[in-house]
C-alpha positions as a printed Julia matrix, in Angstrom:
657×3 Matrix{Float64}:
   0.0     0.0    0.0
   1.02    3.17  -0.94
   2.96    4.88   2.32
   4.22    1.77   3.52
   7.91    1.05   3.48
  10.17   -1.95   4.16
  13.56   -2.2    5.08
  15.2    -5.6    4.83
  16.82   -5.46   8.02
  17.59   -2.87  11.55
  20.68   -1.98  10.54
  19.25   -0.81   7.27
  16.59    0.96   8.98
  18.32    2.81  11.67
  21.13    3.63   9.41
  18.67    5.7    7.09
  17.18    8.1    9.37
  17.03   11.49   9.07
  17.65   14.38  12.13
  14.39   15.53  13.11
  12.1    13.23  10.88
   9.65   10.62  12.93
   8.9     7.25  11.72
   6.89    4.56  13.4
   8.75    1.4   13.02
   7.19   -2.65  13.8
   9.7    -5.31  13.58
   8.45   -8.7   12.15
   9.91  -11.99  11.99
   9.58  -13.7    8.95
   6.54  -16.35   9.31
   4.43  -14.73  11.69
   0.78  -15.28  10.12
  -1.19  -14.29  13.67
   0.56  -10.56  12.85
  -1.89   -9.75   9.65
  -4.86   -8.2   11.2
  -2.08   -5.91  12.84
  -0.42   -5.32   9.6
  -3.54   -4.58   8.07
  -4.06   -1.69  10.23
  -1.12   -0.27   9.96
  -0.75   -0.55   6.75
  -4.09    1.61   6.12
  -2.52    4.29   8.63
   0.75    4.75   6.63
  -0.93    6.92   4.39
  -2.64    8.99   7.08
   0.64    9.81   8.92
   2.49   10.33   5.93
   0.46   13.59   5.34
   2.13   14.24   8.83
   5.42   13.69   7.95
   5.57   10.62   9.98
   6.67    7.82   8.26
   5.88    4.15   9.1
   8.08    1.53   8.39
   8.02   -2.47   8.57
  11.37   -3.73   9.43
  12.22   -7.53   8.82
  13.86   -9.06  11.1
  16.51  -11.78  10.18
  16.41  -15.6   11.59
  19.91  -14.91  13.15
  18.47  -11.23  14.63
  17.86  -11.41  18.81
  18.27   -7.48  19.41
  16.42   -5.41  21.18
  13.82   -5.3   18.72
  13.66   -8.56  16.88
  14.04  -10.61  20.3
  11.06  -13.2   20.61
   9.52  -11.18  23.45
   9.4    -7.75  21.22
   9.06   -8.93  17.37
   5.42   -7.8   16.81
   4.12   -6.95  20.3
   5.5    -3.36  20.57
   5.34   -0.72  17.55
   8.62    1.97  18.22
   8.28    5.61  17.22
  11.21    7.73  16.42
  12.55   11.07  16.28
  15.47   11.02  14.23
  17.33    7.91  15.43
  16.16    8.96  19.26
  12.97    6.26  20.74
  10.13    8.95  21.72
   7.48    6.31  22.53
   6.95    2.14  22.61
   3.6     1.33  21.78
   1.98   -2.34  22.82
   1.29   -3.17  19.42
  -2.76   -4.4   21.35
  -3.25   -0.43  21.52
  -3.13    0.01  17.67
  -6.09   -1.46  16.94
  -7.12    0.28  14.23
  -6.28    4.0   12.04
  -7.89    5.91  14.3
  -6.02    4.48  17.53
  -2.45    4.19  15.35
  -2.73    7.96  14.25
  -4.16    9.47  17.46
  -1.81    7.73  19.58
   1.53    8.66  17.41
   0.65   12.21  17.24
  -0.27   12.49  20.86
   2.86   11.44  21.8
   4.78   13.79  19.3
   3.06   16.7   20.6
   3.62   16.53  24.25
   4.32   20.07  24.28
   1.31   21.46  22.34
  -0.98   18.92  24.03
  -1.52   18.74  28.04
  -3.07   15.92  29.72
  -5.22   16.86  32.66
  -6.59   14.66  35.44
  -7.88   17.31  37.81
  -9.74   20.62  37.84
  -6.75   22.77  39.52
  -4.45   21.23  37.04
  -7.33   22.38  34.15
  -7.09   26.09  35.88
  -3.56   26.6   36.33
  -3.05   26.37  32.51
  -5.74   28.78  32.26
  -3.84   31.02  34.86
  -1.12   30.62  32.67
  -2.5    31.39  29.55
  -4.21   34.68  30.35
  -3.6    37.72  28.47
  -0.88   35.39  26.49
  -3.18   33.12  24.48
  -6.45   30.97  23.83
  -7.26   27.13  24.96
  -8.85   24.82  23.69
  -9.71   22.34  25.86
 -10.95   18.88  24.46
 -12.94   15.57  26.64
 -12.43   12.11  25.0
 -13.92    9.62  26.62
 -11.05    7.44  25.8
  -7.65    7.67  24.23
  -7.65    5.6   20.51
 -11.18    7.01  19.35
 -11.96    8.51  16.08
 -12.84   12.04  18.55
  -9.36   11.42  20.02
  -7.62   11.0   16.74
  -9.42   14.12  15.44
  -8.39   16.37  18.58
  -4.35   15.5   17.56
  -5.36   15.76  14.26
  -6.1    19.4   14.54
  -3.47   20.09  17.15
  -0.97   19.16  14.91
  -1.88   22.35  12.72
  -3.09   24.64  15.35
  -0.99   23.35  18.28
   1.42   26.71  17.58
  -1.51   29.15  17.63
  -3.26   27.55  20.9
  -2.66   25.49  23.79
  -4.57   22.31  23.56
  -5.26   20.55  26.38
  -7.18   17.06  26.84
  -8.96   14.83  29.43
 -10.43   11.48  29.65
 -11.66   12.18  32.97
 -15.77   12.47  32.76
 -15.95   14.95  36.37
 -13.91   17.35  34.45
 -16.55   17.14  31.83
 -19.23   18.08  34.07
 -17.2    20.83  35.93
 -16.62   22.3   32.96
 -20.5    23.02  31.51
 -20.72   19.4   29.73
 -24.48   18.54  29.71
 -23.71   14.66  29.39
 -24.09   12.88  32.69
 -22.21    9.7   31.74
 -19.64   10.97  30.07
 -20.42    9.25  26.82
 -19.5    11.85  24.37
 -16.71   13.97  23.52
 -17.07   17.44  24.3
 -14.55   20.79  22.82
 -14.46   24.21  24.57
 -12.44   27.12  22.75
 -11.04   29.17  26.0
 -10.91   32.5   25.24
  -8.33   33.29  27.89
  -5.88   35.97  25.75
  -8.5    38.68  26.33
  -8.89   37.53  30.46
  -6.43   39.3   32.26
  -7.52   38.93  35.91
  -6.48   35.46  37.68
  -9.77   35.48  39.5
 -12.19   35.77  36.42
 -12.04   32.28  34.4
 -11.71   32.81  30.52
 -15.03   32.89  28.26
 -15.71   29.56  26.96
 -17.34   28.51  23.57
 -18.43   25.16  23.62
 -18.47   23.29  19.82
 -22.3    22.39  19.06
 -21.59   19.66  16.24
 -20.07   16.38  17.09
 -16.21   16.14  17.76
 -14.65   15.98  13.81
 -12.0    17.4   11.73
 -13.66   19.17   9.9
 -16.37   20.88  12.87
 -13.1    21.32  14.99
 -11.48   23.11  11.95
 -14.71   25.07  11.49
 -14.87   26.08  14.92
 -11.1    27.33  15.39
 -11.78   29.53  12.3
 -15.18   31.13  13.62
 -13.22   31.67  16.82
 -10.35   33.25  14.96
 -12.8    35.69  13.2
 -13.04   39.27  14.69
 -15.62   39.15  17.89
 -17.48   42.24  15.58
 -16.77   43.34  11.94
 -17.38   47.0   11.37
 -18.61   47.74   7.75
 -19.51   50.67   5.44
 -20.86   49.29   2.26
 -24.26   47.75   1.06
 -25.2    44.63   3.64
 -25.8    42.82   0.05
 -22.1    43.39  -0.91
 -20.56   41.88   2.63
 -19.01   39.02   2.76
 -17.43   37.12   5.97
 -15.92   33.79   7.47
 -19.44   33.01   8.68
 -21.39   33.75   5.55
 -18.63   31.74   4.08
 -19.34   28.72   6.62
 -22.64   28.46   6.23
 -24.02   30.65   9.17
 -25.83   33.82   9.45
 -24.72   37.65   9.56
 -26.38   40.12  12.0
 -26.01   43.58  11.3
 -26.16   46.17  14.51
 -26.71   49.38  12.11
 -25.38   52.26  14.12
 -24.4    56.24  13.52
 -21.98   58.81  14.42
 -23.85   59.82  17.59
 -24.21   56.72  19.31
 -21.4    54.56  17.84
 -19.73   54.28  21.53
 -23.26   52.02  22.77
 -24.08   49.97  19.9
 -19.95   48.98  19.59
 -21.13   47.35  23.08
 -24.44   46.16  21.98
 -22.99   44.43  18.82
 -19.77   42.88  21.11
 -22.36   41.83  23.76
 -24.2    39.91  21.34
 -21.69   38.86  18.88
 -20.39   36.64  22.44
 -24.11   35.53  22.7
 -23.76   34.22  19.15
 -20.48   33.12  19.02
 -19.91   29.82  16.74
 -23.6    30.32  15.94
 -23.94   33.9   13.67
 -21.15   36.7   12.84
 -22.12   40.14  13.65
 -21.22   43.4   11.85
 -21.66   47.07  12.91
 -23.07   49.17   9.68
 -23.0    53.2   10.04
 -26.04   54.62   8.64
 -24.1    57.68   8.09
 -21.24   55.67   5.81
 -24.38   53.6    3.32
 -26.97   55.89   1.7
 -29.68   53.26   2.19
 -33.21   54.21   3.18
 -33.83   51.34   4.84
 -31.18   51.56   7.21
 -32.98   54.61   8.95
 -35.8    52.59   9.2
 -34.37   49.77  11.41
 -32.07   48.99  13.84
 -30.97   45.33  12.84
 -31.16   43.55   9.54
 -30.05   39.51   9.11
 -28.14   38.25   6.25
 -28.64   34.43   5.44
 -25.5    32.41   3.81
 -28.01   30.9    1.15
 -28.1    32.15  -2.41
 -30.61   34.35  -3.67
 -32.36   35.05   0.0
 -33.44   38.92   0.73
 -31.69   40.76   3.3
 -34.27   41.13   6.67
 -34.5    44.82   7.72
 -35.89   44.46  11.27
 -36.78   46.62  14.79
 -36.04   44.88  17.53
 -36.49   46.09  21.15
 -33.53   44.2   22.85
 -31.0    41.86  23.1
 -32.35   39.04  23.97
 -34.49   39.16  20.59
 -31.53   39.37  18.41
 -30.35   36.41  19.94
 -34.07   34.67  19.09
 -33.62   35.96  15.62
 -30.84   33.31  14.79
 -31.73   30.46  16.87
 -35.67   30.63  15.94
 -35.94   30.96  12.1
 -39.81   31.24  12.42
 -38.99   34.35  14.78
 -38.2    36.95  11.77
 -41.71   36.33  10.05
 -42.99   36.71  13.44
 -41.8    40.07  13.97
 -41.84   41.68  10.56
 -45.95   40.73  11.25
 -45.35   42.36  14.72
 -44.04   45.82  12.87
 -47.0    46.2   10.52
 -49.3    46.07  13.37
 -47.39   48.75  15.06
 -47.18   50.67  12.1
 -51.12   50.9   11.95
 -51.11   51.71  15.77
 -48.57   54.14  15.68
 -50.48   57.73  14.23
 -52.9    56.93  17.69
 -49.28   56.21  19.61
 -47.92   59.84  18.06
 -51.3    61.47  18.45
 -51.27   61.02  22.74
 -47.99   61.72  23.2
 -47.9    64.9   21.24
 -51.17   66.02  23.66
 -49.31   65.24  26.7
 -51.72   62.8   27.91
 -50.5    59.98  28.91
 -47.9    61.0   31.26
 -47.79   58.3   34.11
 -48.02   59.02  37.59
 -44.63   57.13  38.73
 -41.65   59.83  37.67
 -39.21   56.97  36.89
 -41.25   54.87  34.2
 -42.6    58.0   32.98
 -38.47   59.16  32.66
 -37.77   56.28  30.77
 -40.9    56.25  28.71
 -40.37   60.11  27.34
 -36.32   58.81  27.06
 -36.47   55.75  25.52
 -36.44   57.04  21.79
 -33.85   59.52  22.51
 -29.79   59.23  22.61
 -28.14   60.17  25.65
 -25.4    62.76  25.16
 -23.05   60.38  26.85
 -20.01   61.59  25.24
 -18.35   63.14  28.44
 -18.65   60.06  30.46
 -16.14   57.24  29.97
 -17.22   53.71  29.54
 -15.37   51.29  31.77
 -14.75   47.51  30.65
 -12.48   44.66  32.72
  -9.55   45.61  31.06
  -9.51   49.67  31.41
 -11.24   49.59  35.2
  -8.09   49.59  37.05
  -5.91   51.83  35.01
  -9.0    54.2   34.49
  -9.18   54.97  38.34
  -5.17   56.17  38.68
  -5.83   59.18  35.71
  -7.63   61.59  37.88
  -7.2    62.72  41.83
 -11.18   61.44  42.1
 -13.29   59.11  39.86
 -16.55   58.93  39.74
 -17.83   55.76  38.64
 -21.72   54.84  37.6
 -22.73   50.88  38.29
 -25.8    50.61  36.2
 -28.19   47.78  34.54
 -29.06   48.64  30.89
 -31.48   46.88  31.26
 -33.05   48.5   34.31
 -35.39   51.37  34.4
 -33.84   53.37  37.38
 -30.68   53.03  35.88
 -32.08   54.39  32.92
 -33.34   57.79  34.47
 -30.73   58.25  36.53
 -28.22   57.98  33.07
 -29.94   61.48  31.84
 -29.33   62.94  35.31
 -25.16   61.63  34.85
 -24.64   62.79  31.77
 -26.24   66.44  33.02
 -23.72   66.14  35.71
 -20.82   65.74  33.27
 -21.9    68.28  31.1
 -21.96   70.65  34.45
 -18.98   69.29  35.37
 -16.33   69.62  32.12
 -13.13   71.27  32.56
 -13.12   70.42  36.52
 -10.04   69.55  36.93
  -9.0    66.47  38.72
 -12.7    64.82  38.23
 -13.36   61.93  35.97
 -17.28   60.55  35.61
 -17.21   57.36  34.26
 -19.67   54.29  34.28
 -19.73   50.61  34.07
 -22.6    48.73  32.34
 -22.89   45.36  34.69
 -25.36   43.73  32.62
 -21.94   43.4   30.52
 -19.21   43.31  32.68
 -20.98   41.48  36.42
 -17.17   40.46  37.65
 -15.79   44.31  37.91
 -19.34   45.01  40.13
 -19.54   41.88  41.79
 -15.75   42.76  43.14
 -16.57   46.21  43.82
 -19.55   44.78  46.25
 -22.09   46.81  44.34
 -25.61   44.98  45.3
 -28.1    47.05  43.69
 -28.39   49.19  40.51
 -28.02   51.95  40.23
 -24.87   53.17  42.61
 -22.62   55.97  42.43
 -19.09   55.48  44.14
 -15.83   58.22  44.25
 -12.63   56.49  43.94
  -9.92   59.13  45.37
  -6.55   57.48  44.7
  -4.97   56.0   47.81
  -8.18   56.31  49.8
 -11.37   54.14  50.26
 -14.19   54.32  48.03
 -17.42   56.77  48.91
 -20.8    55.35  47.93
 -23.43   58.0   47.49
 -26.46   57.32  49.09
 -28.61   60.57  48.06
 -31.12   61.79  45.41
 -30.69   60.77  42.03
 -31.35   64.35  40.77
 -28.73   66.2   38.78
 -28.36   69.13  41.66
 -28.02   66.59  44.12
 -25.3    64.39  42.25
 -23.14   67.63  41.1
 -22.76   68.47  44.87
 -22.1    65.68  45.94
 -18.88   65.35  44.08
 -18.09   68.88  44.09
 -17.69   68.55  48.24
 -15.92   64.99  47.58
 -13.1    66.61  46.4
 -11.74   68.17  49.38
 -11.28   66.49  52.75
 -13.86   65.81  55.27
 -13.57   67.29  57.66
 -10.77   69.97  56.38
  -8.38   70.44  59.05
  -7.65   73.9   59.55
  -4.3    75.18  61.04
  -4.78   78.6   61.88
  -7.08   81.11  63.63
  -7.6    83.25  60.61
  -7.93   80.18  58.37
 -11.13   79.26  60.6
 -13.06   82.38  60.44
 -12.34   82.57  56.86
 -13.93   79.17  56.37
 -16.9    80.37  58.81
 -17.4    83.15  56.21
 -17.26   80.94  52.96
 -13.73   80.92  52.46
 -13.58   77.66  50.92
 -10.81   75.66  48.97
 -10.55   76.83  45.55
 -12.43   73.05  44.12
 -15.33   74.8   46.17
 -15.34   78.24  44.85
 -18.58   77.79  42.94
 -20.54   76.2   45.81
 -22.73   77.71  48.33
 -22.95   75.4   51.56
 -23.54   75.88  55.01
 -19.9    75.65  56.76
 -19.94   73.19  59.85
 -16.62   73.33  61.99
 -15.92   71.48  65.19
 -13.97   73.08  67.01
 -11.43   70.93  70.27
  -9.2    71.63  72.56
  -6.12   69.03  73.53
  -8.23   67.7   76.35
 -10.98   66.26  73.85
  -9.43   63.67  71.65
 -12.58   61.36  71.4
 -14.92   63.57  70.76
 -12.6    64.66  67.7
 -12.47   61.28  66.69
 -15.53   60.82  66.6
 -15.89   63.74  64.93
 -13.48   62.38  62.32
 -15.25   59.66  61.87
 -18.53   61.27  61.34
 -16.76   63.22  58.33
 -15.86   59.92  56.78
 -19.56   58.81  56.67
 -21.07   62.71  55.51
 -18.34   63.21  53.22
 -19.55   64.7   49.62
 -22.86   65.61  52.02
 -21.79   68.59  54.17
 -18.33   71.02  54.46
 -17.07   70.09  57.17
 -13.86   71.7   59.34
 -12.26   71.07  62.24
  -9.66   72.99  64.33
  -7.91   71.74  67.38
  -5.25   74.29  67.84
  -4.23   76.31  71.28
  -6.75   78.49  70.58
  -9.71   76.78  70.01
 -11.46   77.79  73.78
 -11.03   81.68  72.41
 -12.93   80.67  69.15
 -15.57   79.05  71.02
 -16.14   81.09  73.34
 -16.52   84.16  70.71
 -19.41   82.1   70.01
 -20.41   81.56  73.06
 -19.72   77.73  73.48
 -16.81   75.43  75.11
 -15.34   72.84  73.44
 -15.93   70.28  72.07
 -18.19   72.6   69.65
 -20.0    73.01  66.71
 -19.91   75.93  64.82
 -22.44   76.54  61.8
 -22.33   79.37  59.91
 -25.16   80.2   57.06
 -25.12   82.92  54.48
 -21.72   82.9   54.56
 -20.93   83.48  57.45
 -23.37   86.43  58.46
 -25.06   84.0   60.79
 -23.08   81.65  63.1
 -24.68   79.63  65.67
 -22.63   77.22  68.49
 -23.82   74.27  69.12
 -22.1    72.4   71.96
 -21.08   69.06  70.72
 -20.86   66.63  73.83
 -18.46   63.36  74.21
 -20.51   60.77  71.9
 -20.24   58.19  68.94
 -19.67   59.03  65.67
 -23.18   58.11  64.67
 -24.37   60.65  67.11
 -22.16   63.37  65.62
 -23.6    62.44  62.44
 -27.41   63.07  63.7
 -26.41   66.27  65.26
 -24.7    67.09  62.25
 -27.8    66.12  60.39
 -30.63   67.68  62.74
 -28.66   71.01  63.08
 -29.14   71.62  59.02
 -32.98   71.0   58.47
 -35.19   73.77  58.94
 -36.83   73.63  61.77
 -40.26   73.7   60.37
 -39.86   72.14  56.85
 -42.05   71.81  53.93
 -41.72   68.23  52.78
 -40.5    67.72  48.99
 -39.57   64.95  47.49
 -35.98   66.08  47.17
 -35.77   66.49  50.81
 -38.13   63.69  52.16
 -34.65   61.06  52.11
 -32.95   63.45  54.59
 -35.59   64.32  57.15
 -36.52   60.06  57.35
 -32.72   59.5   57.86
 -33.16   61.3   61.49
 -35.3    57.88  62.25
 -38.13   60.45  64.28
 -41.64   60.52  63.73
 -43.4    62.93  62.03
 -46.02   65.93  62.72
 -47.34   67.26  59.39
 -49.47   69.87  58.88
 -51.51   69.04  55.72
 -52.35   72.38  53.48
 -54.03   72.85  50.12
 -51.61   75.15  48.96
 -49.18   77.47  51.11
 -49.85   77.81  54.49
 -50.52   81.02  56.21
 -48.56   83.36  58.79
 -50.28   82.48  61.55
 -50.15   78.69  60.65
 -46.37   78.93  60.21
 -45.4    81.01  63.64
 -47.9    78.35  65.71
 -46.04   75.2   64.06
 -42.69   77.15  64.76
 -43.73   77.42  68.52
 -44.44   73.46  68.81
 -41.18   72.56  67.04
 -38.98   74.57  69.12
 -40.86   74.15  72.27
 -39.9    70.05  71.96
 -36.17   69.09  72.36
 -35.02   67.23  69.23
 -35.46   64.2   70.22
 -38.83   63.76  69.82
 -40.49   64.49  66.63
 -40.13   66.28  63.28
 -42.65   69.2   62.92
 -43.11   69.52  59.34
 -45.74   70.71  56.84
 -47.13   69.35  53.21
 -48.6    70.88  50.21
 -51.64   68.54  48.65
């Protein structure tokens, strides 16, 4: 057979190899008629490793001949491959039972490098360890060495085993750790590891699993899907494009963007091209680059590998139903049915919302109703992702960072109120607004131990992270990280520099903001109560302006105030009205009511802005109900009540129906 060769003898043999060349070598005696189903088999292989370079050679061994290799014990129960004239591996000749054991078991053993055998699940993640940032895995289950799956894992290996790091397992538990959905371990299973793009040792690497049966030619398939880019951004006619996947047989999806709003449908087309990976190719089309009506009139059109088929020019609301598009075929007809309905409905649709009538009651669904349509002018805000998160919070003395759901409708309204903020906010120096998406990216908010969507946290290099805990409204938000970025409290070191921060005199990050000044004011003798004090900044801070001075002279400043230390001084108006408030020994939590009872008026109308901040004092409330404003004599009776009361026991407050 063609690929078969014989040498006459082992000196013969051995004395023609070449440096560097393998050869699979089988000595036989000369009468040895139980050897021909074995010959048989490898005969049929010689071909198949000879497009390997591997040749295989029968060797006849001579009556006279009791080597190594022509001794009775070895002549035709051990097949020898070599490198060169160096012995790599001995083979029982009763593991070559066929092509498919002879050529998977010769190429495992020449690729021990490009190969790893696994047994255990730490050994599985230590490659993966290794691996990240570097390059890709793919990681292949067998359920036994010798099978046609085995012999097509090598198979590929051998001409991808420089590009990735293969790595294989017979063992069925690291089938099941590993996402396999067989529960005996009957079939093989391949996983393509994406670990070059996972640079953090505590995130595992994105895994696609391969969805036809382990061959060849599916393996082959898969490596090149996998080696396609994640999203292919086009300008030209959808009918002119042409890619890997339209080439393999699979669909296109085309995410068909513009200029304005490039930076969130980049995401949108990368969060589903990972959704479809192995299953559809995605593209990103500017509308702005392809004079094409159509393309205004959609948001997603599907291009189908087979000849002659029309390009689908779709509006979809989500996600999740481009996703449906590919894996349900009936799902296009479906909603192109869906659109003409809407189409008839959508004059009536137009109609209310131009009269203003059907503005809903709850301000958040009603936000993201009147928004939903509309781009956010989210150009001044920069979009986090695993790999720019860590670097991203070194560029600027304070970061603020936005944890949102995309899909969530507070997150939603509270996104028009951020990117007010960083409008408000350009050219501060030293502030960066910034927001991560963890519908896309769960591991950087899982790690920052965000619980709940939306939150707002300040990352001030070399200190600990402030989460806001206010009103979601743009005035709130912008003062909040306006006072973040100075110290609280400020610790002031001089006389003068204390009255001048009674009267306003703030640090120049503040020179903008009107605030009622707080400063507690110590002498030597009252450590805790500054600590406390301290500590009761730490929780307020980005809240209130708070100083503190603990010089010699603190008991004169006091006392021009008409209070001993430990004191609070609050000064509103800047500074035309100061007021001392003594500040006794206590916790920090009871500085922080103080604090917090000392700036509400003391007869309040309730707003929703300020509702959050009279419920944190945790008292119960007197309202005076009023259709409309109340009166003088209203207002001066309340007044009496509330300050008549010591602040312990209630909040005296008023409403407007």
């Amino acid at each position: 057979m063609a690929g078969l060769r014989r040498e006459p003898s082992p000196q013969r043999y051995f004395s023609g190899l070449e440096a560097g060349r393998a050869s699979l070598a089988f000595f036989t005696p000369h009468a040895s008629p139980g050897a021909q189903p074995f010959l048989e088999q490898v005969e049929s292989s010689a071909e198949a490793l000879q497009d390997y370079g591997i040749s295989v050679v029968e060797v006849n061994c001579p009556k006279e001949d009791i080597s190594r290799y022509c001794g009775k014990e070895n002549a035709l129960r051990k097949a020898y491959l070599f490198r060169g004239n160096i012995l790599i591996r001995e083979f029982p000749t009763d593991s070559l039972f066929d092509v498919n054991s002879i050529v998977a078991n010769v190429l495992f053993a020449l690729l021990f490098n490009e190969v790893k055998y696994v047994e255990t699940l730490a050994d599985l993640q230590n490659i993966e360890n290794v691996l990240k940032g570097k390059s890709n895995m793919v990681f292949a289950y067998v359920p036994a060495t010798g099978t046609a799956e085995h012999r097509a894992v090598m198979e590929a290996a051998f001409v991808y085993g420089t590009i990735h790091q293969f790595v294989l397992t017979t063992e069925a538990a690291l089938l099941k750790a590993t996402g396999g959905d067989d529960p005996d371990g009957s079939s093989a299973w391949l996983l393509f590891c994406h670990c070059q793009r996972a640079t953090d040792l505590a995130q595992p690497c994105r895994r696609t699993a391969l969805a036809q049966p382990l061959t060849l030619l599916n393996i082959h398939r898969h490596l090149k899907l996998m080696g396609a880019p994640l999203v292919t951004e086009v300008a030209e006619d959808p009918e002119k494009v042409s890619t890997v996947h339209l080439q393999l047989g699979l669909p296109l999806v085309f995410i068909l963007s513009q200029r304005e709003t490039y930076e969130a449908d980049r995401r949108t087309a990368e969060f589903v091209a990972w959704k479809l990976l192995g299953k559809a190719g995605v593209a990103l089309l500017s509308r702005d680059l392809v004079d094409l009506n159509v393309l205004h009139q959609s948001n997603v059109a599907l291009k189908t590998p087979e000849e002659g088929m029309p390009i689908q020019y779709l509006v979809l609301e989500d996600t999740d139903e481009v996703v449906t598009l590919v894996e349900d075929k009936n799902k296009v007809k479906q909603i192109q049915e869906e659109e003409e309905k809407e189409e008839e409905e959508e004059e009536d649709e137009d109609e209310k919302e131009n009269n203003n009538q059907d503005i809903q009651d709850d301000q958040v669904v009603e936000a993201v109703s009147r928004d939903k349509k509309r781009e956010l002018p989210l150009e001044r805000v920069l979009v986090l992702t695993e790999e720019t998160f860590r670097s991203s919070l070194s560029e600027a003395a304070r970061t603020v960072v936005l944890f949102y759901a995309s899909w969530e409708a507070v997150s939603l309204a509270v996104l028009r109120s951020y990117s007010e903020v960083a409008d408000r906010l350009k050219g501060t120096p030293g502030v960066l607004l910034s927001r991560v998406n963890c519908w896309d990216w769960p591991g950087i908010c899982t790690q920052e131990n965000v619980t709940q969507f939306p939150t707002i946290k300040i990352y001030g290099k070399g200190e600990k992270s402030v989460t806001y805990d206010g009103m979601w409204g743009t005035e709130e938000l912008t003062s909040f990280i306006i006072l973040s970025q100075v110290s609280c409290p400020l610790e002031l070191a001089t006389m003068d520099e204390a009255e001048g921060f009674l009267r306003g005199e703030f640090p120049p990050e503040l020179s903008s903001h009107h605030h009622t000044s707080l400063l507690g004011v110590f002498s030597t003798a009252t450590r805790e109560a500054r600590e406390a004090f301290e500590e009761a900044g730490n929780i307020l801070s980005g809240h209130v302006m708070m100083g503190m001075y603990f010089e010699d002279d603190g008991l004169a400043l006091s006392h021009k105030y008409s209070v001993s230390p430990p004191a609070l001084l609050l000064a509103r108006s800047g500074g035309r009205s100061v007021e001392g408030v003594a500040l006794p020994e206590q916790s920090a939590q009871d500085v922080v009511q103080t604090i917090r009872y000392e700036l509400m008026d003391v007869f309040p109308e309730i707003t929703v802005q300020n509702l959050p901040r009279y419920l944190q004092l945790t008292k119960p409330f007197l309202i005076l109900f009023s259709d409309g404003d109340i009166s003088q004599m209203e207002s001066e009776e309340m007044l009496k009540l509330a300050k008549g009361r010591p602040q312990q026991a209630f909040v005296a407050c008023w409403l407007n129906l």
